[in-house]
Coordinates of C-alpha atoms in Angstrom, one line a residue:
M1 CA -17.1 -10.8 20.4
L2 CA -16.4 -14.6 20.0
D3 CA -17.2 -14.3 16.3
I4 CA -14.6 -11.5 16.0
L5 CA -11.9 -13.4 17.9
G6 CA -12.6 -16.5 15.7
A7 CA -12.4 -14.5 12.5
T8 CA -9.2 -12.8 13.6
R9 CA -7.5 -16.0 14.4
K10 CA -8.2 -17.2 10.8
G11 CA -7.4 -13.8 9.2
Q12 CA -11.0 -13.5 8.1
Q13 CA -12.3 -10.3 9.8
H14 CA -13.0 -8.9 6.3
L15 CA -15.4 -11.7 5.5
L16 CA -17.2 -11.5 8.9
F17 CA -17.8 -7.7 8.6
A18 CA -18.9 -8.1 5.0
K19 CA -21.4 -10.7 6.1
W20 CA -22.7 -8.4 8.8
A21 CA -22.9 -5.5 6.2
R22 CA -25.2 -7.6 4.0
A23 CA -27.3 -8.6 7.0
Y24 CA -27.5 -5.3 8.9
G25 CA -27.0 -2.6 6.4
E26 CA -25.0 0.5 5.6
I27 CA -23.6 1.1 9.1
V28 CA -22.8 -1.7 11.6
R29 CA -22.0 -1.0 15.2
V30 CA -19.6 -3.4 16.9
Q31 CA -18.3 -3.5 20.5
V32 CA -14.7 -4.7 20.6
G33 CA -13.8 -4.8 24.3
P34 CA -14.1 -1.2 25.5
F35 CA -14.1 0.2 22.0
T36 CA -17.2 1.1 20.0
E37 CA -16.5 0.6 16.3
Y38 CA -18.7 1.6 13.4
F39 CA -18.2 0.1 10.0
I40 CA -19.4 2.1 7.0
N41 CA -20.6 -0.3 4.3
S42 CA -22.0 1.7 1.4
D43 CA -20.7 4.3 -1.0
P44 CA -23.4 6.9 -0.2
A45 CA -22.6 6.6 3.5
V46 CA -18.9 7.0 2.8
K47 CA -19.6 10.1 0.7
E48 CA -21.6 11.7 3.4
I49 CA -19.5 10.6 6.5
F50 CA -15.9 10.6 5.2
D51 CA -16.1 13.2 2.4
K52 CA -18.9 15.8 3.2
Q53 CA -18.3 15.6 7.0
S54 CA -14.5 15.1 6.8
S55 CA -13.8 18.0 9.1
A56 CA -15.5 16.0 11.9
T57 CA -14.3 12.5 10.9
S58 CA -10.6 12.8 10.1
E59 CA -9.2 12.3 13.6
R60 CA -7.5 9.2 14.8
P61 CA -8.0 7.2 18.0
R62 CA -5.4 7.8 20.7
W63 CA -2.7 5.2 20.2
I64 CA -0.4 5.7 23.1
V65 CA 2.2 3.1 22.2
S66 CA 2.1 3.1 18.4
N67 CA 1.7 6.9 17.8
E68 CA 3.1 8.6 20.9
Q69 CA 5.9 6.2 21.8
I70 CA 7.0 4.0 18.8
C71 CA 6.7 7.0 16.4
D72 CA 7.1 9.9 18.8
Q73 CA 4.1 11.5 17.0
K74 CA 6.0 11.7 13.7
N75 CA 4.1 9.2 11.6
V76 CA 1.6 11.0 9.4
L77 CA -0.5 7.8 9.1
L78 CA -1.2 7.7 12.9
L79 CA -1.3 11.4 13.8
P80 CA -4.7 13.0 14.4
A81 CA -5.7 15.5 11.7
S82 CA -5.9 18.3 14.3
H83 CA -2.1 18.0 15.0
P84 CA -0.1 20.7 13.3
R85 CA 2.5 18.1 12.3
W86 CA -0.1 16.1 10.3
K87 CA -1.1 19.1 8.3
H88 CA 2.5 20.0 7.5
Q89 CA 3.6 16.5 6.6
R90 CA 0.6 16.0 4.3
K91 CA 1.5 19.2 2.5
V92 CA 5.1 18.2 2.2
I93 CA 4.2 14.7 1.0
L94 CA 1.8 16.0 -1.7
Q95 CA 4.2 18.7 -3.0
G96 CA 7.5 16.9 -2.6
M97 CA 6.8 13.3 -3.2
T98 CA 3.3 12.2 -4.5
S99 CA 2.2 14.9 -6.9
V100 CA 1.7 14.0 -10.6
S101 CA 5.0 15.6 -11.5
R102 CA 6.9 13.8 -8.7
A103 CA 5.2 10.5 -9.5
D104 CA 6.3 10.9 -13.1
A105 CA 9.8 11.7 -12.0
G106 CA 9.9 8.3 -10.2
L107 CA 9.1 6.3 -13.4
P108 CA 12.8 5.7 -14.3
Y109 CA 13.2 4.0 -10.9
L110 CA 10.1 1.8 -11.5
H111 CA 11.2 0.9 -15.0
Y112 CA 14.7 0.0 -13.8
E113 CA 13.6 -2.0 -10.8
T114 CA 10.9 -4.0 -12.6
A115 CA 13.4 -4.7 -15.4
K116 CA 15.8 -6.1 -12.8
F117 CA 13.0 -8.2 -11.3
L118 CA 12.2 -9.7 -14.7
H119 CA 15.9 -10.4 -15.3
Q120 CA 16.2 -12.2 -12.0
V121 CA 13.1 -14.3 -12.6
V122 CA 14.0 -15.4 -16.1
N123 CA 17.5 -16.4 -15.1
D124 CA 16.7 -18.2 -11.8
A125 CA 14.3 -21.1 -12.0
S126 CA 14.3 -21.5 -8.2
L127 CA 13.0 -18.0 -7.9
A128 CA 10.3 -18.4 -10.6
N129 CA 9.1 -21.6 -9.0
S130 CA 9.1 -20.6 -5.3
S131 CA 6.2 -18.5 -4.1
V132 CA 8.1 -17.3 -1.0
S133 CA 11.2 -16.3 -3.0
L134 CA 8.9 -14.6 -5.6
F135 CA 7.0 -12.7 -2.9
N136 CA 10.3 -11.5 -1.5
A137 CA 11.7 -10.5 -4.9
I138 CA 8.6 -8.4 -5.5
G139 CA 9.1 -6.9 -2.1
R140 CA 12.7 -6.1 -2.9
Y141 CA 11.9 -4.2 -6.1
T142 CA 9.1 -2.2 -4.5
Y143 CA 11.1 -1.3 -1.5
S144 CA 14.1 -0.4 -3.7
T145 CA 12.0 1.8 -5.9
F146 CA 10.6 3.9 -3.1
A147 CA 14.0 3.9 -1.2
C148 CA 15.4 5.5 -4.4
Q149 CA 12.7 8.2 -4.4
T150 CA 12.9 8.9 -0.7
F151 CA 16.6 8.5 0.3
G152 CA 18.2 8.3 -3.2
M153 CA 19.4 4.8 -2.3
D154 CA 18.5 1.4 -3.6
L155 CA 18.2 -2.1 -2.2
P156 CA 20.2 -4.3 -4.6
N157 CA 19.5 -7.6 -2.8
D158 CA 16.8 -9.2 -0.7
D159 CA 18.4 -8.9 2.7
S160 CA 17.8 -8.0 6.4
T161 CA 17.2 -4.3 5.6
I162 CA 13.9 -5.2 4.1
D163 CA 12.9 -7.2 7.1
Y164 CA 14.0 -4.3 9.4
I165 CA 11.8 -1.8 7.5
F166 CA 8.8 -4.3 7.3
K167 CA 8.9 -5.3 10.9
S168 CA 9.2 -1.7 12.1
G169 CA 6.1 -0.8 10.2
L170 CA 4.3 -3.9 11.3
E171 CA 5.0 -3.1 14.9
Q172 CA 3.3 0.2 14.5
I173 CA 0.2 -1.1 12.7
L174 CA -0.3 -4.1 15.0
G175 CA -0.2 -1.7 17.9
T176 CA -3.3 0.1 16.6
L177 CA -5.5 -3.0 16.8
P178 CA -8.1 -3.0 19.6
G179 CA -6.6 -4.6 22.7
A180 CA -3.0 -4.7 21.4
H181 CA -1.8 -2.7 24.4
I182 CA -3.4 -2.6 27.8
V183 CA -2.4 1.1 28.2
D184 CA -4.7 2.0 25.2
I185 CA -7.6 0.4 27.1
L186 CA -6.6 1.9 30.5
P187 CA -4.9 5.2 29.6
I188 CA -4.4 5.9 33.3
L189 CA -1.6 3.5 33.2
D190 CA 0.4 6.0 31.2
N191 CA 0.8 8.0 34.4
L192 CA 3.0 5.3 36.0
P193 CA 6.7 6.0 36.3
L194 CA 8.7 4.8 33.3
F195 CA 10.3 1.8 35.2
L196 CA 6.9 0.3 35.7
K197 CA 6.0 0.6 32.0
P198 CA 8.0 -2.0 30.0
W199 CA 5.8 -1.4 27.0
E200 CA 6.9 2.2 26.8
Q201 CA 10.6 1.3 27.4
K202 CA 10.4 -1.1 24.4
A203 CA 8.5 1.3 22.2
R204 CA 10.8 4.3 22.8
A205 CA 13.8 2.1 22.3
L206 CA 12.4 1.1 18.9
F207 CA 11.9 4.7 18.0
Q208 CA 15.4 5.6 18.9
D209 CA 16.7 2.7 16.9
N210 CA 14.6 3.7 13.8
L211 CA 15.8 7.3 14.2
R212 CA 19.5 6.3 14.3
W213 CA 18.9 4.2 11.2
C214 CA 17.4 7.2 9.4
L215 CA 20.0 9.7 10.6
K216 CA 22.9 7.5 9.4
R217 CA 21.4 7.5 5.9
M218 CA 20.6 11.2 6.0
R219 CA 24.2 12.0 6.7
R220 CA 25.1 10.2 3.5
V221 CA 22.5 12.2 1.6
E222 CA 23.9 15.4 3.2
A223 CA 27.4 14.6 2.0
A224 CA 26.1 13.9 -1.5
V225 CA 24.2 17.2 -1.6
N226 CA 27.3 19.1 -0.4
N227 CA 29.4 17.4 -3.1
L228 CA 26.8 18.5 -5.7
D229 CA 25.8 14.9 -6.4
P230 CA 23.2 14.8 -9.2
S231 CA 20.9 12.2 -7.6
D232 CA 17.4 13.3 -6.9
S233 CA 15.3 12.2 -3.8
F234 CA 12.8 13.6 -1.4
L235 CA 15.3 13.9 1.4
A236 CA 17.9 15.6 -0.9
R237 CA 15.2 18.2 -1.9
V238 CA 14.4 18.9 1.7
L239 CA 18.1 19.5 2.5
Q240 CA 18.6 21.7 -0.5
D241 CA 15.5 23.8 0.2
E242 CA 16.4 27.1 1.9
K243 CA 13.6 26.7 4.4
K244 CA 14.0 22.9 4.6
M245 CA 10.3 22.6 3.4
G246 CA 9.2 23.8 6.8
F247 CA 10.8 21.1 8.9
E248 CA 12.2 22.6 12.2
D249 CA 14.5 19.6 12.5
T250 CA 15.7 17.6 9.4
S251 CA 15.7 14.5 11.5
E252 CA 11.9 14.6 11.2
A253 CA 12.3 14.6 7.4
A254 CA 14.5 11.6 7.5
Y255 CA 12.0 9.7 9.7
L256 CA 9.2 10.7 7.3
A257 CA 11.2 9.3 4.4
F258 CA 11.4 6.0 6.3
M259 CA 7.7 6.1 6.9
L260 CA 7.0 6.8 3.2
I261 CA 8.9 3.6 2.2
I262 CA 6.8 1.6 4.6
G263 CA 3.6 3.1 3.5
A264 CA 4.2 2.9 -0.2
A265 CA 6.2 -0.3 -0.6
D266 CA 4.0 -2.7 1.4
T267 CA 0.7 -1.7 -0.3
S268 CA 2.3 -1.7 -3.8
K269 CA 3.7 -5.2 -3.1
M270 CA 0.4 -6.5 -1.9
S271 CA -1.5 -5.1 -5.0
T272 CA 1.0 -6.8 -7.3
W273 CA 0.7 -10.1 -5.4
S274 CA -3.1 -9.9 -5.5
F275 CA -2.9 -9.3 -9.3
L276 CA -0.9 -12.5 -9.6
E277 CA -3.6 -14.3 -7.5
A278 CA -6.2 -13.0 -10.0
M279 CA -4.3 -14.1 -13.1
M280 CA -3.7 -17.6 -11.6
Q281 CA -7.4 -18.0 -10.7
F282 CA -8.8 -16.5 -13.9
P283 CA -6.5 -17.6 -16.8
D284 CA -9.1 -16.4 -19.3
V285 CA -8.6 -12.9 -18.1
Q286 CA -4.9 -13.3 -18.3
E287 CA -5.1 -14.4 -21.9
V288 CA -7.3 -11.4 -22.8
A289 CA -4.8 -9.1 -21.0
R290 CA -1.9 -10.6 -22.9
K291 CA -3.5 -10.0 -26.2
H292 CA -4.3 -6.4 -25.4
I293 CA -0.8 -5.7 -24.2
E294 CA 1.0 -7.4 -27.1
A295 CA -1.2 -5.7 -29.6
V296 CA 0.4 -2.4 -28.5
V297 CA 3.9 -3.5 -27.4
G298 CA 4.5 -6.4 -29.7
T299 CA 5.4 -10.0 -29.0
D300 CA 9.1 -9.6 -28.4
D301 CA 9.9 -6.1 -29.6
R302 CA 10.4 -4.2 -26.3
L303 CA 9.3 -4.1 -22.7
P304 CA 6.1 -2.3 -21.9
V305 CA 6.5 1.1 -20.3
Y306 CA 4.1 3.3 -18.3
A307 CA 3.3 5.5 -21.4
D308 CA 1.7 2.4 -23.0
L309 CA -1.2 2.6 -20.4
E310 CA -2.8 5.3 -22.5
N311 CA -3.1 2.9 -25.4
I312 CA -4.2 -0.1 -23.5
P313 CA -7.5 0.6 -21.7
Y314 CA -7.8 -3.0 -20.5
V315 CA -4.8 -2.4 -18.2
R316 CA -6.8 0.4 -16.6
Y317 CA -9.7 -1.9 -16.1
L318 CA -7.4 -4.5 -14.5
M319 CA -6.0 -1.9 -12.1
K320 CA -9.5 -0.9 -11.0
E321 CA -10.6 -4.5 -10.6
V322 CA -7.5 -5.4 -8.5
W323 CA -8.2 -2.6 -6.0
R324 CA -11.9 -3.5 -5.9
W325 CA -11.3 -7.2 -5.5
R326 CA -8.4 -7.1 -3.1
P327 CA -8.1 -3.7 -1.4
P328 CA -4.8 -3.7 0.5
V329 CA -6.4 -2.3 3.7
A330 CA -9.7 -4.1 3.6
L331 CA -11.3 -2.6 6.7
G332 CA -9.5 0.8 6.6
H333 CA -7.5 2.4 9.3
P334 CA -10.0 3.7 12.0
H335 CA -11.0 7.4 12.1
T336 CA -12.7 9.0 15.1
S337 CA -15.5 11.5 15.2
K338 CA -15.1 15.0 16.7
K339 CA -18.8 15.3 17.2
D340 CA -22.1 13.3 16.8
I341 CA -22.6 12.3 13.2
T342 CA -26.0 11.6 11.7
Y343 CA -26.7 9.7 8.5
G344 CA -30.0 8.2 7.2
G345 CA -31.4 7.7 10.7
Y346 CA -28.1 6.4 12.1
R347 CA -26.3 8.3 14.9
I348 CA -22.5 7.9 15.4
P349 CA -21.6 9.4 18.7
K350 CA -18.6 11.7 19.3
G351 CA -15.4 9.8 19.9
A352 CA -16.5 6.6 18.1
R353 CA -14.1 4.7 15.9
I354 CA -15.2 4.7 12.2
H355 CA -14.0 2.3 9.5
L356 CA -14.4 2.6 5.8
N357 CA -15.2 -1.0 4.9
A358 CA -13.6 -1.1 1.5
W359 CA -14.0 -4.9 1.3
A360 CA -17.7 -4.9 1.9
I361 CA -18.4 -2.1 -0.6
G362 CA -16.2 -3.8 -3.3
H363 CA -17.9 -7.1 -2.7
D364 CA -21.5 -5.8 -2.5
P365 CA -23.5 -7.7 -5.1
T366 CA -25.9 -4.8 -5.4
R367 CA -23.0 -2.6 -6.5
H368 CA -20.9 -5.2 -8.4
Q369 CA -22.4 -8.1 -10.2
D370 CA -20.8 -11.4 -9.2
P371 CA -18.3 -9.7 -6.9
E372 CA -16.1 -12.7 -6.2
R373 CA -15.3 -13.0 -9.9
F374 CA -12.3 -11.1 -11.2
W375 CA -13.9 -9.4 -14.2
P376 CA -12.1 -6.3 -15.5
E377 CA -14.8 -5.8 -18.2
R378 CA -17.2 -4.5 -15.4
F379 CA -15.2 -1.2 -15.8
E380 CA -15.3 -1.1 -19.6
G381 CA -15.4 2.4 -20.8
D382 CA -14.2 3.9 -17.4
L383 CA -10.9 5.4 -18.1
T384 CA -10.9 7.7 -15.1
T385 CA -7.8 7.9 -13.0
S386 CA -8.0 7.3 -9.2
E387 CA -8.1 11.0 -8.6
E388 CA -10.9 11.6 -11.2
S389 CA -12.9 8.7 -9.9
K390 CA -12.7 9.7 -6.2
N391 CA -14.0 13.2 -7.2
A392 CA -17.0 11.9 -9.1
S393 CA -20.2 13.8 -8.2
D394 CA -22.1 10.5 -8.3
V395 CA -20.4 8.2 -5.8
K396 CA -22.1 5.2 -7.4
K397 CA -19.6 5.7 -10.3
R398 CA -16.6 5.6 -8.1
D399 CA -14.5 2.5 -9.0
H400 CA -13.2 1.4 -5.6
F401 CA -12.3 2.7 -2.1
A402 CA -8.8 1.1 -1.7
F403 CA -7.2 4.4 -1.0
G404 CA -9.8 5.5 1.6
S405 CA -11.8 8.8 1.4
G406 CA -12.0 12.3 2.7
R407 CA -9.1 14.3 4.1
R408 CA -7.2 11.2 5.1
I409 CA -7.3 9.6 1.6
C410 CA -3.9 8.0 0.8
P411 CA -1.8 10.8 -0.8
G412 CA 0.2 8.3 -2.8
Y413 CA -2.4 7.1 -5.4
H414 CA -0.5 8.7 -8.3
I415 CA 2.5 6.7 -7.4
A416 CA 0.4 3.5 -6.8
E417 CA -1.2 3.8 -10.2
R418 CA 2.2 3.9 -11.9
S419 CA 3.6 1.1 -9.9
L420 CA 0.7 -1.3 -10.5
A421 CA 0.3 -0.4 -14.2
I422 CA 4.0 -1.2 -14.9
A423 CA 3.8 -4.4 -12.9
I424 CA 0.7 -5.6 -14.7
M425 CA 2.0 -4.9 -18.2
R426 CA 5.4 -6.4 -17.6
L427 CA 4.3 -9.5 -15.7
V428 CA 1.6 -10.5 -18.2
W429 CA 3.8 -9.7 -21.2
A430 CA 6.7 -11.7 -19.9
F431 CA 5.2 -14.6 -18.0
E432 CA 2.4 -17.2 -18.0
I433 CA 1.1 -17.0 -14.4
V434 CA 0.1 -20.4 -13.2
P435 CA -0.6 -22.4 -10.0
A436 CA 2.5 -24.2 -8.7
P437 CA 2.6 -28.0 -9.2
H438 CA 1.8 -28.6 -5.5
A439 CA -1.2 -26.3 -5.5
K440 CA -4.4 -27.7 -4.1
L441 CA -7.1 -27.1 -6.7
P442 CA -9.5 -25.4 -6.8
L443 CA -7.6 -22.6 -5.2
N444 CA -9.0 -21.3 -1.9
P445 CA -7.7 -17.9 -0.7
Q446 CA -8.3 -19.0 2.9
D447 CA -5.4 -21.5 2.4
Y448 CA -2.8 -18.8 2.1
P449 CA -3.9 -15.7 4.2
G450 CA -1.6 -12.7 4.4
E451 CA -0.6 -10.5 7.3
M452 CA -3.5 -8.1 6.6
P453 CA -7.1 -9.4 6.2
G454 CA -8.2 -10.0 2.6
N455 CA -4.7 -10.2 1.2
P456 CA -2.9 -13.3 -0.1
G457 CA 0.2 -14.4 1.8
E458 CA 3.6 -15.4 0.7
H459 CA 2.6 -19.1 0.5
M460 CA 0.2 -18.5 -2.3
P461 CA 1.0 -21.3 -4.7
V462 CA 2.0 -19.3 -7.8
M463 CA 4.8 -19.7 -10.3
L464 CA 5.9 -17.7 -13.4
K465 CA 6.8 -19.4 -16.7
V466 CA 8.6 -17.2 -19.2
R467 CA 6.5 -17.1 -22.4
S468 CA 9.3 -17.6 -24.9
E469 CA 13.1 -17.7 -25.3
A470 CA 12.8 -14.6 -27.4
K471 CA 11.2 -12.8 -24.5
R472 CA 13.9 -14.1 -22.2
K473 CA 16.6 -12.7 -24.5
L474 CA 14.8 -9.4 -24.8
I475 CA 14.5 -9.1 -21.0
N476 CA 18.2 -9.7 -20.5
D477 CA 19.1 -7.2 -23.3
E478 CA 16.7 -4.6 -21.9
F479 CA 18.0 -5.0 -18.4
R480 CA 21.6 -4.4 -19.5
R481 CA 20.4 -1.3 -21.3
A482 CA 18.5 -0.2 -18.3
E483 CA 21.6 -0.4 -16.1
T484 CA 23.3 2.2 -18.4
E485 CA 20.3 4.5 -18.3
R486 CA 19.5 4.2 -14.6
P487 CA 19.2 7.6 -12.7
P488 CA 22.1 8.3 -10.4
I489 CA 21.8 7.3 -6.7
V490 CA 23.7 8.0 -3.5
G491 CA 24.4 4.3 -2.8
H492 CA 22.8 1.3 -1.2
L493 CA 20.3 1.6 1.6
N494 CA 21.8 -1.5 3.3
E495 CA 25.2 0.0 3.7

């Protein structure tokens, strides 16, 4: 227990559990206070436990504060799979937001927002040279991209709206950690009268505040729909549908749109930030990537677009390597088992918490040679998409486990692929990605930990240097053109 507390204080839980995986094998049992946690550390074990036995391993722990009070049981990420709302929301998300066709429909927003980001960086030296400002600028464009797709509204500036969304999501996630709330350890406390439960008063107040925020924006979307506004968004499609996509109350759809921004934007931001870390630490890979991209796009002819991915296999290898090397959720959100599970002589009892240890699998030296090295060539010849790879009959051929596995696999991987591919191509094409002048060399990831284990934080000492004046001019010209071709929106999310 002391080892876990020490690792948690340093943000190094992923390293501790990877060490235990190498020492103790495919499944490691850990007692965290009153909770029994099982970490699944090999690809065959993941295939058997999360995929083949997904009907028994897709539940969630009971999170009284995070799920029942902060989210009023309306957040698909935290809901148990047996809850009817989880099944409905998953269906709506897959059909109305994250299918291949819907992901492709979101490309114009991605192209516009990344063009705006490039334009901001090449014209603002303080932004290019400040890691915190750069981190926030990446956050702005990812949040804005997904806000356009969910609410039909953008985020033109880095302001308090982003902090509001981020902190709302963080409050939910932090509340799922073992020991975060005493009532999750002693559920009998939930029977106390409300005036004796300050945690519930705070949690329900947060939900009501979030709901008011969502409803205010939904009313603007409703007005736009009634005025035959041409903008397209998830929430507009719900309101236009005769059966409201199965929602009994459209306020739930508005809240789901809010949750989708949180779920998509933060992980996309972290993957892009991790890619910059890799390019800074492995400049030889950056140079190879630049040559591959410019061979197709040209040196200063145009900006890369998503369609270029088909002709630049190396970008596909880069994406796979980013998600192997730095999975956004290194230890996975815990599942629980509905019954006793057996695997290879191991027994996982009913009710146990189960984690897919994506970090340990991605950094297993028996699976990936020299796992700490960022080496895209390890995937040479593997052109599978995330969907194709997760469905491989031979789990040894699966590229990574960043999106989870089984019934609860992240439904947004089509969107995530498009977001990261465009970010990779445009960042490498436009900028030399280098350590900041004040960086302590050699770089040590433990010097700049992020909010989530295994991810670099905002103080990662990185800077971007535009590769040429010709590229700067092209970026400015392309952004002006992108402004004229931008899909219509309802307005700004921060209004």
